[in-house]
Structures are given as structure tokens and as C-alpha cells.
């Protein structure tokens, strides 16, 4: 639909060019100076902890340094001292997701949410009955990288449970899953990270891939899913990351993989843990699950003693800025994170909801000519909670320009707050159709059929000819859309479909209007259960296209 729209107030983008620092900093742990910013790039030399280096420039999670007469790259997470100003965590706290491909739109900032949780498991060694005791010292660095990912996803420290060392046996891991089940509330979001060995076992009667605990016990997909069923049933989204190898080449000591004895083992090649299949088998909607694993191949499960798994190193850099918003939706999806890891020579495999975006409210760094406003609508839709079923029907589905009024019938399986966003056929504007200045009663009861517009307002097709897209969102908690109020067309708020508008739309629709309130931030034992619904980010959604002619 055509519109005469006032110019939106400009947003200050947090831009930062790659700068020359010429600062002396120190290496915090043994690491390799590499010819390029990839974990499998050739090593120029090994650097001992405490080595002084000259900082030259930064790119995403990597820093170019000079050591004597040699220049190369090391990861920013391996530096201390003055390098804190360019470390990955400092970049997050400054509002920037990285010095790489994406920046956070102005006014959009991360804040820990009590509704977000992380379980981080690191198995750095195994005691086997045959006397073997493989050990992977890089797992300790994987755990720190996983903590960084959790922080990037706004998981509060109180909601991060880490299982490592001698505690990472079968009972310890399953007990941690039980703790997660107990503290999780409906609609919460969960990150599960596992780094450790994989194997192929016939423990369950059939040959299958499995993770392995510190005591040599195997953890099959069915075992893990059965234990996580309460969390899987309640959560709005569960995101699993696994840096695991499987015994295609048991002679490679750097590979986190164990070939079991003939009695327990079997001949399966390198593989992936079939988590999504096991989740579907217990009746959980796979749309609420995303699994990102180190893909089969020669680099699967490869661990570097001084820096951790190649897959984890690449992935944390993707979270901190290397990932590219390829569809210009103003969000980073699981599929785009996988593409980033693949580009960093750390192949990734995705199952479940690849369109789920754990990072949203971002814009491309620098000027971007191409825009994709429909991709933003689709990205919001992909975040919907499968437990909240919403349907939307347009009556009629085709509008005669200047004559027909838009009619919609909306139903929802649960009570909530209704929001209607229209992407006009000109592709230039998002319209917040409902609630609006004439009609602010946007509550819907469970099972109710809501007919919109109501008699005191209407929406008529005004051209140009083409396709309008209407997104209906039913949220468990009210959203705060007041940032749109400054720009109006009649009773409707309007946002441009430029990069900032796309980022802001996702940000405002995707989070509770009370997200920054103290009761929504408090986590752990201090969490106020009475506030769970009011703080929930969960929503159901539906999309309908209407043709104007």
C-alpha cells in the first residue's frame, strides 16, 4: 500500500573502522601465531603465555599482531592488558557484536534475561576399561568460548550451569539436565553446549552415534531426549551446539572420538547425533529445536590443545561478528551461523529450525543498497513458538484498489496480545495496523476468533498493484511499540523498510515490553515466578498475503 510517510528519525549506527593500535599487550595462554585468521591456517610460531605482542588491528574475533619481525593473527580471547578494549566481551558490552560484518542497531542493546538458560558440558578425558585415558586439554578453552556464546545470547550468569572435569560423568551430566528441567518455565529459551568425545555404540541394541561421558558411559540421543523431555516440552526454543567427533579415524589423537571395544562398538562411520529425530519421536514440535553440530569430515571434532576445538573457535567468532546477514533480514539465523563456520573451514551441520535467529536487531556494517523487507517478516515468523497456534485468513484475499477493504479473521490457541504488521505492496514501509490510535484493545482469549478491522477503523487497498503481506503475532506478554509512534499515517504507526527499520521491527516484536524491568532480569533463585508470563518473549504467528489489483 502506498503511503506518504514522514522521514524517520535517524539512528546513530555504532560504526568502527579497523584501527591501528600499536599497543603492547600480552598473550594469556599458549597459542599459535597464524598466517591468516582461521583456526586451521598455518602456524608461524608458538607463543608462550606472557609473551608481549604489538597489536596492529582487529577483525571479528581475531587480532593481527607483530612479534619481533613476524606479523600474524591470534584470537582476541587470548590477549590481556590493553587488549581488553578490543576483546570479544568488550565489543559486546559496547553494543557492538563485532568489528566484522554486523553492528547492533542504535537503541538496541543486550541485557541478561531470566527466561534464558545455558547448560555447558565439557568432557576433557575418558577413563576406558582397556586402560586408555585420552585427554583433550583444549576442552577448557571450549568451555570459556561457550560462556561467551551464552553471554552473546543474553543468558544471565546465574542461569549458566557448567559441568566439567570429574563431574562430567554420566550421572553428573544427567543431574545437570534435571536441574535445567526444574528451573525452566514455559516459553523460556535454552542453550545446550557439549564438547567432548563421540563414539559409535551398540549399547542400545542397534549401531548408533553417541556422546561419551568422563566415566566412559555413552549418552545416546534417546537417553538425552528422554531426560530433557520436561525442558523440551516447556521451552519456546532449545538450541543445541555440539563440538564432537566420531571414530572414523581412531588414530588421530587430536580428534575427540573413541572407538569402543568389539563388544560395545560398531562399524558406524563419522556421523551426527540424531537429536531432532529423537525429539520428534517423543512428540515435540521440531520447529522449537535447532541443532548445530560439527559436520562429518576430516575436521570433525578436531581439538587444538592451546585454543580448543576448531569448530567452537570458528563458531564463537561467528557469534561475535563474523556471521553475515545474508538475507538482509536484520537477524542472524542458525543457517547463517553454519554458513559462517563453513567459511572458516569448520564445517557445520544443521538440523531442526535452521531459520531460528538467536541474534536479532542487527544491521549490515556499512552502506547496503539491497534490502529484503519480506525476509524480515519471514524471520519474525520463524521465531514463533510451536506451542502457540495462530491462524489468519484474509477476506477477501484479493483487493480492488480504491474499492475493497481488508478483512481479517484471527484465531489463537492461547490468550495473548495481538499485533498486526502490514508490509505494503510498494515494499517501502511497515505499518502497525493493530493496535492503533483508534483501537487499543488488542487482547484475545484462547480459542477466540477475532475479526479485524473493527467497525471504527478500516484498511483499504490503495495500490500500487502487487502483494501485501500481513503478519499476525499473538504474544504472551505485551510489546512496547512506542518507538514507532513518532511516524504516523492516519491512526497507524509506520516504519521504513530500511536496515534500521527492519532491525527495530524484529527487536520490538521479539521481546517483552518489560524486558528491561528488574523482575524480568533477575535470574536463578531470585526469579519471581509470578512475573514469568509478563516477561515472556514467546509468541505465536501467522502470515497471509493479499493481492492488490
Coordinates of C-alpha atoms in Angstrom, one line a residue:
X1 CA 0.0 0.0 0.0
X2 CA 1.3 3.4 -0.9
X3 CA 2.0 5.9 1.8
X4 CA 3.1 9.4 2.5
X5 CA 5.4 8.9 5.4
X6 CA 7.4 11.4 7.4
X7 CA 11.1 10.7 7.5
X8 CA 12.0 8.5 10.4
X9 CA 14.4 10.0 12.9
X10 CA 17.9 8.7 12.1
X11 CA 19.5 6.2 14.3
X12 CA 23.2 6.6 15.2
X13 CA 24.9 3.5 14.0
X14 CA 27.8 2.2 16.1
X15 CA 30.4 2.2 13.4
X16 CA 34.1 1.5 14.0
X17 CA 36.7 1.1 11.3
X18 CA 39.6 -1.3 11.7
X19 CA 42.0 0.8 13.7
X20 CA 45.8 0.7 14.2
X21 CA 46.5 0.4 17.9
X22 CA 50.3 0.0 18.1
X23 CA 49.8 -1.2 21.7
X24 CA 51.8 -3.7 23.7
X25 CA 49.7 -6.5 25.1
X26 CA 50.3 -9.9 26.5
X27 CA 49.3 -13.4 25.5
X28 CA 47.2 -15.0 28.3
X29 CA 47.8 -18.7 27.3
X30 CA 50.0 -20.7 24.9
X31 CA 48.8 -20.1 21.4
X32 CA 49.9 -20.1 17.7
X33 CA 50.7 -17.1 15.6
X34 CA 48.9 -17.9 12.3
X35 CA 49.3 -16.6 8.8
X36 CA 45.5 -15.9 8.5
X37 CA 42.5 -15.6 10.8
X38 CA 41.4 -19.2 10.6
X39 CA 41.9 -21.9 13.2
X40 CA 43.4 -24.2 10.5
X41 CA 45.7 -21.6 9.0
X42 CA 49.4 -22.4 9.0
X43 CA 51.2 -21.7 12.2
X44 CA 54.2 -19.2 12.0
X45 CA 55.3 -19.9 15.6
X46 CA 54.1 -20.9 19.0
X47 CA 53.7 -18.2 21.6
X48 CA 54.1 -18.9 25.3
X49 CA 51.8 -17.4 27.9
X50 CA 53.1 -13.9 28.9
X51 CA 54.6 -13.2 25.5
X52 CA 54.4 -9.5 24.7
X53 CA 53.0 -8.7 21.2
X54 CA 52.3 -5.5 19.3
X55 CA 48.6 -5.1 18.5
X56 CA 48.0 -3.9 14.9
X57 CA 44.3 -4.4 14.0
X58 CA 41.3 -6.4 14.7
X59 CA 38.8 -8.3 12.6
X60 CA 35.9 -10.1 14.3
X61 CA 37.3 -12.4 16.9
X62 CA 40.9 -12.2 15.6
X63 CA 43.7 -9.7 16.2
X64 CA 46.7 -9.1 13.9
X65 CA 49.9 -8.7 16.0
X66 CA 53.6 -8.3 15.5
X67 CA 56.1 -10.4 17.4
X68 CA 59.6 -9.4 16.7
X69 CA 59.9 -9.3 12.9
X70 CA 56.9 -11.6 12.3
X71 CA 53.3 -10.5 11.7
X72 CA 50.3 -12.9 12.1
X73 CA 47.0 -13.5 13.7
X74 CA 45.8 -14.8 17.1
X75 CA 42.4 -14.9 18.6
X76 CA 41.3 -11.8 20.7
X77 CA 40.3 -14.1 23.5
X78 CA 43.9 -15.0 24.1
X79 CA 45.0 -11.5 25.0
X80 CA 45.0 -9.4 28.1
X81 CA 46.1 -5.9 29.3
X82 CA 45.3 -3.1 26.9
X83 CA 43.7 -5.7 24.6
X84 CA 40.6 -5.6 26.8
X85 CA 39.4 -2.7 24.7
X86 CA 39.2 -5.0 21.7
X87 CA 38.4 -8.3 23.3
X88 CA 35.2 -10.1 22.2
X89 CA 33.5 -9.4 25.5
X90 CA 34.3 -5.7 25.5
X91 CA 32.8 -5.5 22.0
X92 CA 29.6 -7.0 23.2
X93 CA 29.4 -4.7 26.2
X94 CA 30.0 -1.7 24.0
X95 CA 26.9 -2.6 22.0
X96 CA 28.8 -3.9 19.0
X97 CA 28.5 -7.5 18.1
X98 CA 31.9 -7.4 16.4
X99 CA 34.4 -5.4 14.4
X100 CA 33.3 -7.6 11.5
X101 CA 30.1 -7.8 9.4
X102 CA 27.3 -6.7 11.7
X103 CA 26.6 -4.0 14.2
X104 CA 23.7 -3.6 16.7
X105 CA 21.2 -1.0 15.6
X106 CA 21.1 2.1 17.8
X107 CA 18.8 1.8 20.8
X108 CA 19.0 -2.0 20.7
X109 CA 21.2 -3.5 23.4
X110 CA 21.7 -6.9 25.0
X111 CA 20.6 -7.4 28.6
X112 CA 20.5 -10.7 30.5
X113 CA 17.1 -12.3 30.6
X114 CA 15.8 -14.5 33.4
X115 CA 14.0 -16.5 30.7
X116 CA 17.2 -17.6 29.1
X117 CA 19.3 -20.6 30.3
X118 CA 22.5 -22.4 29.3
X119 CA 23.9 -25.8 30.1
X120 CA 27.6 -26.2 29.2
X121 CA 29.2 -29.6 29.3
X122 CA 32.9 -30.3 28.7
X123 CA 34.4 -33.8 28.7
X124 CA 38.1 -33.4 28.5
X125 CA 39.1 -37.0 29.1
X126 CA 37.8 -40.5 29.4
X127 CA 38.9 -43.5 31.6
X128 CA 38.3 -46.6 29.5
X129 CA 38.2 -50.2 30.8
X130 CA 41.1 -51.2 28.5
X131 CA 43.4 -48.8 30.2
X132 CA 43.3 -46.0 27.7
X133 CA 42.9 -42.5 29.1
X134 CA 42.7 -40.0 26.2
X135 CA 42.8 -36.4 27.2
X136 CA 42.0 -33.2 25.3
X137 CA 43.3 -30.0 27.2
X138 CA 41.6 -27.7 24.6
X139 CA 38.2 -28.5 26.1
X140 CA 38.9 -26.0 28.9
X141 CA 39.1 -23.3 26.2
X142 CA 35.9 -24.6 24.6
X143 CA 34.1 -24.0 27.9
X144 CA 35.2 -20.4 28.0
X145 CA 34.1 -20.0 24.4
X146 CA 30.7 -21.4 25.2
X147 CA 30.4 -18.9 28.1
X148 CA 31.0 -16.2 25.6
X149 CA 28.3 -17.5 23.3
X150 CA 25.9 -17.7 26.3
X151 CA 26.6 -14.1 27.1
X152 CA 26.1 -13.1 23.5
X153 CA 22.7 -14.7 23.8
X154 CA 21.9 -12.7 26.9
X155 CA 21.9 -15.6 29.3
X156 CA 22.5 -14.3 32.9
X157 CA 25.4 -15.8 34.8
X158 CA 23.0 -17.3 37.4
X159 CA 21.4 -19.3 34.6
X160 CA 24.6 -20.8 33.3
X161 CA 25.3 -24.3 34.6
X162 CA 28.8 -25.7 33.7
X163 CA 29.7 -29.4 34.1
X164 CA 33.3 -30.3 33.6
X165 CA 36.3 -32.3 34.9
X166 CA 35.4 -35.2 37.2
X167 CA 31.8 -34.0 37.4
X168 CA 31.2 -34.7 33.7
X169 CA 30.4 -38.3 34.2
X170 CA 27.1 -39.8 33.2
X171 CA 25.4 -39.1 36.5
X172 CA 26.8 -35.6 36.7
X173 CA 25.6 -34.7 33.2
X174 CA 22.1 -36.2 33.7
X175 CA 21.8 -34.4 37.1
X176 CA 22.6 -31.1 35.3
X177 CA 19.8 -31.8 32.8
X178 CA 17.5 -32.4 35.8
X179 CA 18.4 -29.0 37.2
X180 CA 17.7 -27.4 33.9
X181 CA 14.3 -29.1 33.8
X182 CA 13.4 -27.9 37.3
X183 CA 14.2 -24.2 36.7
X184 CA 12.8 -23.9 33.2
X185 CA 9.4 -22.1 32.8
X186 CA 7.1 -22.3 29.8
X187 CA 8.4 -20.2 26.9
X188 CA 11.9 -19.9 28.2
X189 CA 14.9 -20.3 25.8
X190 CA 17.7 -22.7 26.3
X191 CA 21.3 -23.2 25.0
X192 CA 22.9 -26.6 25.4
X193 CA 26.5 -26.9 24.6
X194 CA 28.5 -30.1 24.6
X195 CA 32.2 -30.6 23.8
X196 CA 33.8 -34.0 24.2
X197 CA 34.2 -37.3 22.5
X198 CA 31.7 -39.1 20.4
X199 CA 31.6 -42.8 19.6
X200 CA 29.6 -45.5 17.7
X201 CA 28.0 -47.9 20.0
X202 CA 25.6 -50.9 20.1
X203 CA 24.7 -50.4 23.7
X204 CA 21.1 -49.9 22.8
X205 CA 20.9 -52.9 20.6
X206 CA 21.5 -51.0 17.3
X207 CA 24.5 -49.2 16.0
X208 CA 24.2 -45.5 16.7
X209 CA 26.2 -42.4 17.3
X210 CA 26.5 -41.3 21.0
X211 CA 28.3 -38.8 23.1
X212 CA 30.7 -40.1 25.8
X213 CA 30.9 -39.0 29.4
X214 CA 34.0 -38.8 31.6
X215 CA 33.5 -42.3 33.0
X216 CA 33.2 -44.0 29.6
X217 CA 29.4 -44.2 29.7
X218 CA 27.6 -43.4 26.4
X219 CA 24.8 -40.9 26.0
X220 CA 22.6 -41.6 23.1
X221 CA 20.1 -39.2 21.5
X222 CA 17.2 -41.2 23.0
X223 CA 18.8 -41.1 26.5
X224 CA 19.4 -37.3 26.4
X225 CA 16.0 -36.5 24.9
X226 CA 14.1 -38.7 27.5
X227 CA 15.9 -36.8 30.3
X228 CA 15.3 -33.4 28.7
X229 CA 11.6 -34.1 27.9
X230 CA 10.3 -31.6 30.5
X231 CA 12.5 -28.8 29.2
X232 CA 11.8 -29.7 25.5
X233 CA 8.1 -29.7 26.2
X234 CA 8.1 -26.3 28.0
X235 CA 10.8 -24.3 26.2
X236 CA 10.0 -21.8 23.5
X237 CA 13.3 -22.6 21.8
X238 CA 16.1 -25.1 22.5
X239 CA 19.4 -24.5 20.7
X240 CA 22.0 -27.3 20.9
X241 CA 25.6 -26.9 19.9
X242 CA 27.9 -30.0 19.7
X243 CA 31.6 -30.0 19.1
X244 CA 32.1 -33.7 18.8
X245 CA 33.9 -36.2 16.6
X246 CA 33.1 -39.8 15.8
X247 CA 35.6 -42.7 15.3
X248 CA 36.2 -42.6 11.6
X249 CA 39.9 -42.3 12.4
X250 CA 40.8 -43.5 15.9
X251 CA 44.5 -42.9 15.2
X252 CA 44.0 -39.1 15.2
X253 CA 44.7 -38.1 18.8
X254 CA 43.5 -34.6 18.2
X255 CA 40.1 -35.8 17.2
X256 CA 37.6 -36.0 20.1
X257 CA 36.4 -39.6 19.2
X258 CA 36.7 -43.0 20.7
X259 CA 36.4 -46.4 19.1
X260 CA 34.9 -48.8 21.6
X261 CA 35.8 -52.4 22.0
X262 CA 34.2 -55.0 19.8
X263 CA 31.7 -55.9 22.5
X264 CA 30.2 -52.4 22.7
X265 CA 31.4 -50.7 19.5
X266 CA 30.1 -51.0 15.9
X267 CA 31.2 -50.0 12.5
X268 CA 29.4 -46.7 12.0
X269 CA 31.5 -44.1 10.2
X270 CA 31.7 -40.5 11.4
X271 CA 28.2 -39.2 12.0
X272 CA 26.0 -36.8 13.8
X273 CA 23.9 -37.3 16.9
X274 CA 20.3 -37.7 15.7
X275 CA 18.8 -35.4 18.3
X276 CA 16.0 -33.9 16.2
X277 CA 14.8 -37.3 15.2
X278 CA 14.7 -38.4 18.8
X279 CA 12.9 -35.2 19.8
X280 CA 10.3 -35.7 17.1
X281 CA 9.8 -39.3 18.3
X282 CA 8.5 -38.1 21.7
X283 CA 6.0 -35.7 20.1
X284 CA 7.8 -32.4 20.5
X285 CA 7.5 -30.0 17.6
X286 CA 10.9 -29.8 15.8
X287 CA 10.2 -26.1 14.9
X288 CA 11.2 -25.3 18.5
X289 CA 14.6 -27.0 18.2
X290 CA 17.8 -26.1 16.4
X291 CA 20.9 -28.3 16.5
X292 CA 24.2 -27.1 15.2
X293 CA 27.0 -29.8 15.1
X294 CA 30.5 -30.2 13.8
X295 CA 29.8 -31.8 10.4
X296 CA 31.2 -35.2 9.3
X297 CA 34.6 -35.0 7.7
X298 CA 38.3 -34.8 8.5
X299 CA 37.9 -31.7 10.7
X300 CA 35.0 -33.0 12.8
X301 CA 35.9 -32.9 16.5
X302 CA 39.5 -31.7 15.9
X303 CA 40.8 -30.2 19.2
X304 CA 43.8 -27.8 19.4
X305 CA 45.4 -28.0 22.9
X306 CA 46.1 -24.3 23.2
X307 CA 42.9 -22.9 21.9
X308 CA 40.1 -25.5 21.8
X309 CA 38.0 -27.1 19.1
X310 CA 38.3 -25.8 15.6
X311 CA 34.5 -25.8 15.3
X312 CA 34.0 -24.0 18.6
X313 CA 36.6 -21.4 17.8
X314 CA 35.1 -20.6 14.4
X315 CA 31.6 -20.6 15.9
X316 CA 32.3 -18.1 18.7
X317 CA 33.8 -15.8 16.2
X318 CA 30.7 -16.1 14.1
X319 CA 28.6 -15.2 17.1
X320 CA 30.8 -12.2 17.8
X321 CA 30.6 -10.7 14.4
X322 CA 31.9 -12.9 11.5
X323 CA 28.4 -14.2 10.6
X324 CA 26.8 -12.4 7.7
X325 CA 23.2 -11.4 7.5
X326 CA 22.9 -12.9 4.0
X327 CA 19.2 -12.4 3.5
X328 CA 19.2 -8.8 5.0
X329 CA 16.5 -9.7 7.5
X330 CA 18.3 -7.8 10.3
X331 CA 18.9 -11.1 12.2
X332 CA 21.5 -13.9 12.2
X333 CA 19.9 -17.3 11.8
X334 CA 21.3 -20.8 12.7
X335 CA 21.7 -21.4 9.0
X336 CA 23.8 -18.2 8.7
X337 CA 25.9 -19.2 11.6
X338 CA 26.5 -22.5 10.0
X339 CA 27.5 -20.8 6.7
X340 CA 29.9 -18.6 8.7
X341 CA 31.5 -21.7 10.3
X342 CA 31.8 -23.4 6.9
X343 CA 33.6 -20.3 5.5
X344 CA 36.1 -20.6 8.4
X345 CA 37.0 -24.1 7.4
X346 CA 35.0 -25.6 10.3
X347 CA 32.1 -27.4 8.6
X348 CA 28.8 -27.3 10.4
X349 CA 25.6 -29.4 10.1
X350 CA 22.2 -28.0 11.0
X351 CA 19.0 -30.0 11.8
X352 CA 15.7 -28.6 13.2
X353 CA 14.7 -25.0 12.7
X354 CA 17.6 -23.5 10.7
X355 CA 15.6 -20.3 10.3
X356 CA 15.6 -19.6 14.0
X357 CA 17.5 -16.4 14.8
X358 CA 19.2 -16.4 18.2
X359 CA 20.7 -12.9 17.3
X360 CA 18.3 -10.2 16.0
X361 CA 18.2 -6.5 15.8
X362 CA 21.4 -6.1 13.8
X363 CA 22.2 -4.4 10.5
X364 CA 24.9 -4.9 8.0
X365 CA 28.1 -2.9 8.6
X366 CA 28.3 0.0 6.2
X367 CA 26.0 1.1 3.5
X368 CA 23.8 -1.6 2.0
X369 CA 21.9 -0.9 -1.2
X370 CA 19.9 -4.1 -1.3
X371 CA 17.0 -4.6 1.2
X372 CA 14.7 -7.5 1.9
X373 CA 11.8 -6.4 4.0
X374 CA 9.9 -9.7 3.3
X375 CA 12.9 -11.6 4.7
X376 CA 12.4 -9.6 8.0
X377 CA 8.7 -10.7 8.1
X378 CA 9.7 -14.3 7.5
X379 CA 12.5 -14.1 10.1
X380 CA 10.0 -13.0 12.8
X381 CA 7.6 -15.8 11.7
X382 CA 10.4 -18.3 12.1
X383 CA 10.9 -17.4 15.7
X384 CA 7.3 -18.4 16.6
X385 CA 6.7 -20.8 19.4
X386 CA 5.1 -24.0 18.1
X387 CA 3.0 -24.4 21.2
X388 CA 1.1 -21.2 20.4
X389 CA -1.0 -21.9 17.3
X390 CA -2.3 -18.9 15.4
X391 CA -4.3 -18.8 12.1
X392 CA -5.0 -15.8 9.9
X393 CA -7.4 -15.6 7.0
X394 CA -7.9 -12.6 4.7
X395 CA -11.4 -11.8 3.5
X396 CA -11.3 -11.2 0.6
X397 CA -7.8 -12.4 -0.4
X398 CA -7.8 -10.0 -3.4
X399 CA -8.5 -6.3 -3.1
X400 CA -9.6 -4.0 -5.9
X401 CA -7.6 -0.8 -5.5
X402 CA -9.6 2.1 -4.1
X403 CA -12.7 0.0 -3.6
X404 CA -12.2 -3.1 -1.3
X405 CA -11.5 -3.0 2.4
X406 CA -9.1 -5.5 4.0
X407 CA -10.8 -8.1 6.3
X408 CA -9.0 -10.5 8.6
X409 CA -10.1 -13.3 10.9
X410 CA -7.6 -14.3 13.6
X411 CA -7.7 -17.2 16.0
X412 CA -5.3 -18.3 18.7
X413 CA -4.9 -21.4 20.7
X414 CA -3.9 -19.3 23.7
X415 CA -4.8 -16.0 25.2
X416 CA -2.4 -13.1 24.4
X417 CA -1.8 -9.7 22.9
X418 CA -2.4 -9.3 19.2
X419 CA -0.2 -7.3 16.8
X420 CA -0.8 -6.9 13.1
X421 CA 2.0 -5.6 10.8
X422 CA 1.5 -5.0 7.1
X423 CA 4.3 -4.8 4.6
X424 CA 2.9 -2.7 1.8
X425 CA 2.9 -3.6 -1.9
X426 CA 5.4 -0.8 -2.6
X427 CA 7.9 -2.6 -0.2
X428 CA 8.8 0.8 1.4
X429 CA 7.0 0.7 4.7
X430 CA 5.9 -1.5 7.6
X431 CA 2.5 -0.4 9.0
X432 CA 1.5 -1.3 12.6
X433 CA -2.2 -1.8 11.8
X434 CA -3.2 -3.1 15.2
X435 CA -3.3 -1.8 17.9
X436 CA -3.7 1.7 16.6
X437 CA -4.8 5.2 17.8
X438 CA -8.5 4.2 17.3
X439 CA -8.4 0.7 18.8
X440 CA -6.0 -0.3 21.6
X441 CA -7.9 -3.3 22.9
X442 CA -5.6 -6.0 21.5
X443 CA -6.2 -8.8 23.9
X444 CA -7.5 -12.2 22.5
X445 CA -8.9 -15.1 24.5
X446 CA -7.9 -18.7 23.9
X447 CA -9.9 -20.2 21.1
X448 CA -11.5 -16.8 20.2
X449 CA -12.0 -15.7 16.6
X450 CA -11.2 -12.0 16.3
X451 CA -12.4 -10.1 13.3
X452 CA -10.4 -7.1 12.3
X453 CA -10.6 -4.3 11.4
X454 CA -13.4 -3.4 13.9
X455 CA -16.2 -1.1 12.8
X456 CA -14.5 2.2 13.9
X457 CA -11.5 1.8 11.5
X458 CA -10.7 0.3 8.2
X459 CA -7.8 -0.5 5.8
X460 CA -8.5 0.0 2.1
X461 CA -6.3 -1.1 -0.8
X462 CA -4.6 2.0 -2.2
X463 CA -2.0 0.4 -4.5
X464 CA 0.3 0.1 -6.2
X465 CA -0.8 -3.3 -7.7
X466 CA 1.1 -6.1 -6.1
X467 CA 1.3 -8.2 -2.9
X468 CA 0.7 -7.0 0.6
X469 CA 1.9 -9.2 3.4
X470 CA 0.2 -9.2 6.8
X471 CA 2.0 -10.7 9.9
X472 CA -0.2 -11.5 12.9
X473 CA 1.6 -12.0 16.2
X474 CA -0.1 -13.2 19.4
X475 CA 2.4 -12.6 22.3
X476 CA 2.2 -13.9 25.8
X477 CA 3.3 -10.5 27.1
X478 CA 2.6 -7.0 25.8
X479 CA 5.1 -5.4 23.5
X480 CA 6.3 -1.8 23.7
X481 CA 6.0 -0.4 20.2
X482 CA 6.1 3.3 21.2
X483 CA 9.3 3.9 19.2
X484 CA 7.0 3.6 16.1
X485 CA 4.6 6.2 17.4
X486 CA 6.5 9.2 16.1
X487 CA 5.7 8.3 12.5
X488 CA 2.1 8.1 11.5
X489 CA -0.2 7.7 8.6
X490 CA -3.7 8.3 10.0
X491 CA -4.1 6.1 13.1
X492 CA -1.3 3.7 12.1
X493 CA 2.3 3.8 13.1
X494 CA 4.8 3.4 10.2
X495 CA 8.4 2.4 9.9
X496 CA 10.6 2.4 6.8
X497 CA 11.9 -0.9 5.5
X498 CA 15.5 0.3 5.5
X499 CA 18.1 -1.6 7.5
X500 CA 17.3 0.3 10.8
X501 CA 13.6 -0.2 10.4
X502 CA 14.0 -3.9 9.8
X503 CA 16.2 -4.3 12.8
X504 CA 13.9 -2.3 15.1
X505 CA 10.8 -4.2 13.9
X506 CA 12.3 -7.6 14.9
X507 CA 13.6 -6.2 18.2
X508 CA 10.3 -4.8 19.3
X509 CA 8.2 -7.7 18.2
X510 CA 10.6 -10.3 19.6
X511 CA 10.8 -9.3 23.2
X512 CA 8.6 -8.4 26.1
X513 CA 7.8 -4.8 26.6
X514 CA 9.1 -5.3 30.2
X515 CA 12.3 -7.0 29.1
X516 CA 14.4 -4.4 30.9
X517 CA 12.4 -4.4 34.1
X518 CA 14.1 -5.7 37.2
X519 CA 11.7 -8.6 37.6
X520 CA 12.5 -9.8 34.1
X521 CA 16.2 -9.6 34.5
X522 CA 16.5 -11.3 37.9
X523 CA 17.5 -14.9 37.4
X524 CA 18.3 -18.0 39.4
X525 CA 16.7 -18.4 42.8
X526 CA 15.7 -14.7 42.8
X527 CA 13.3 -15.2 39.8
X528 CA 9.8 -14.1 40.5
X529 CA 7.6 -16.9 39.1
X530 CA 4.6 -14.6 39.1
X531 CA 6.4 -12.5 36.5
X532 CA 7.1 -15.3 34.1
X533 CA 4.1 -14.6 31.8
X534 CA 4.6 -10.8 31.9
X535 CA 8.3 -11.2 30.9
X536 CA 7.8 -13.9 28.3
X537 CA 9.2 -13.3 24.8
X538 CA 7.2 -16.2 23.4
X539 CA 4.7 -15.7 20.7
X540 CA 2.7 -17.4 18.0
X541 CA 2.4 -16.1 14.5
X542 CA 0.7 -16.4 11.1
X543 CA 1.2 -14.8 7.7
X544 CA -1.2 -14.1 4.9
X545 CA -0.6 -12.5 1.5
X546 CA -3.2 -10.2 -0.1
X547 CA -3.2 -9.2 -3.7
X548 CA -4.0 -5.6 -4.8
X549 CA -5.1 -5.2 -8.3

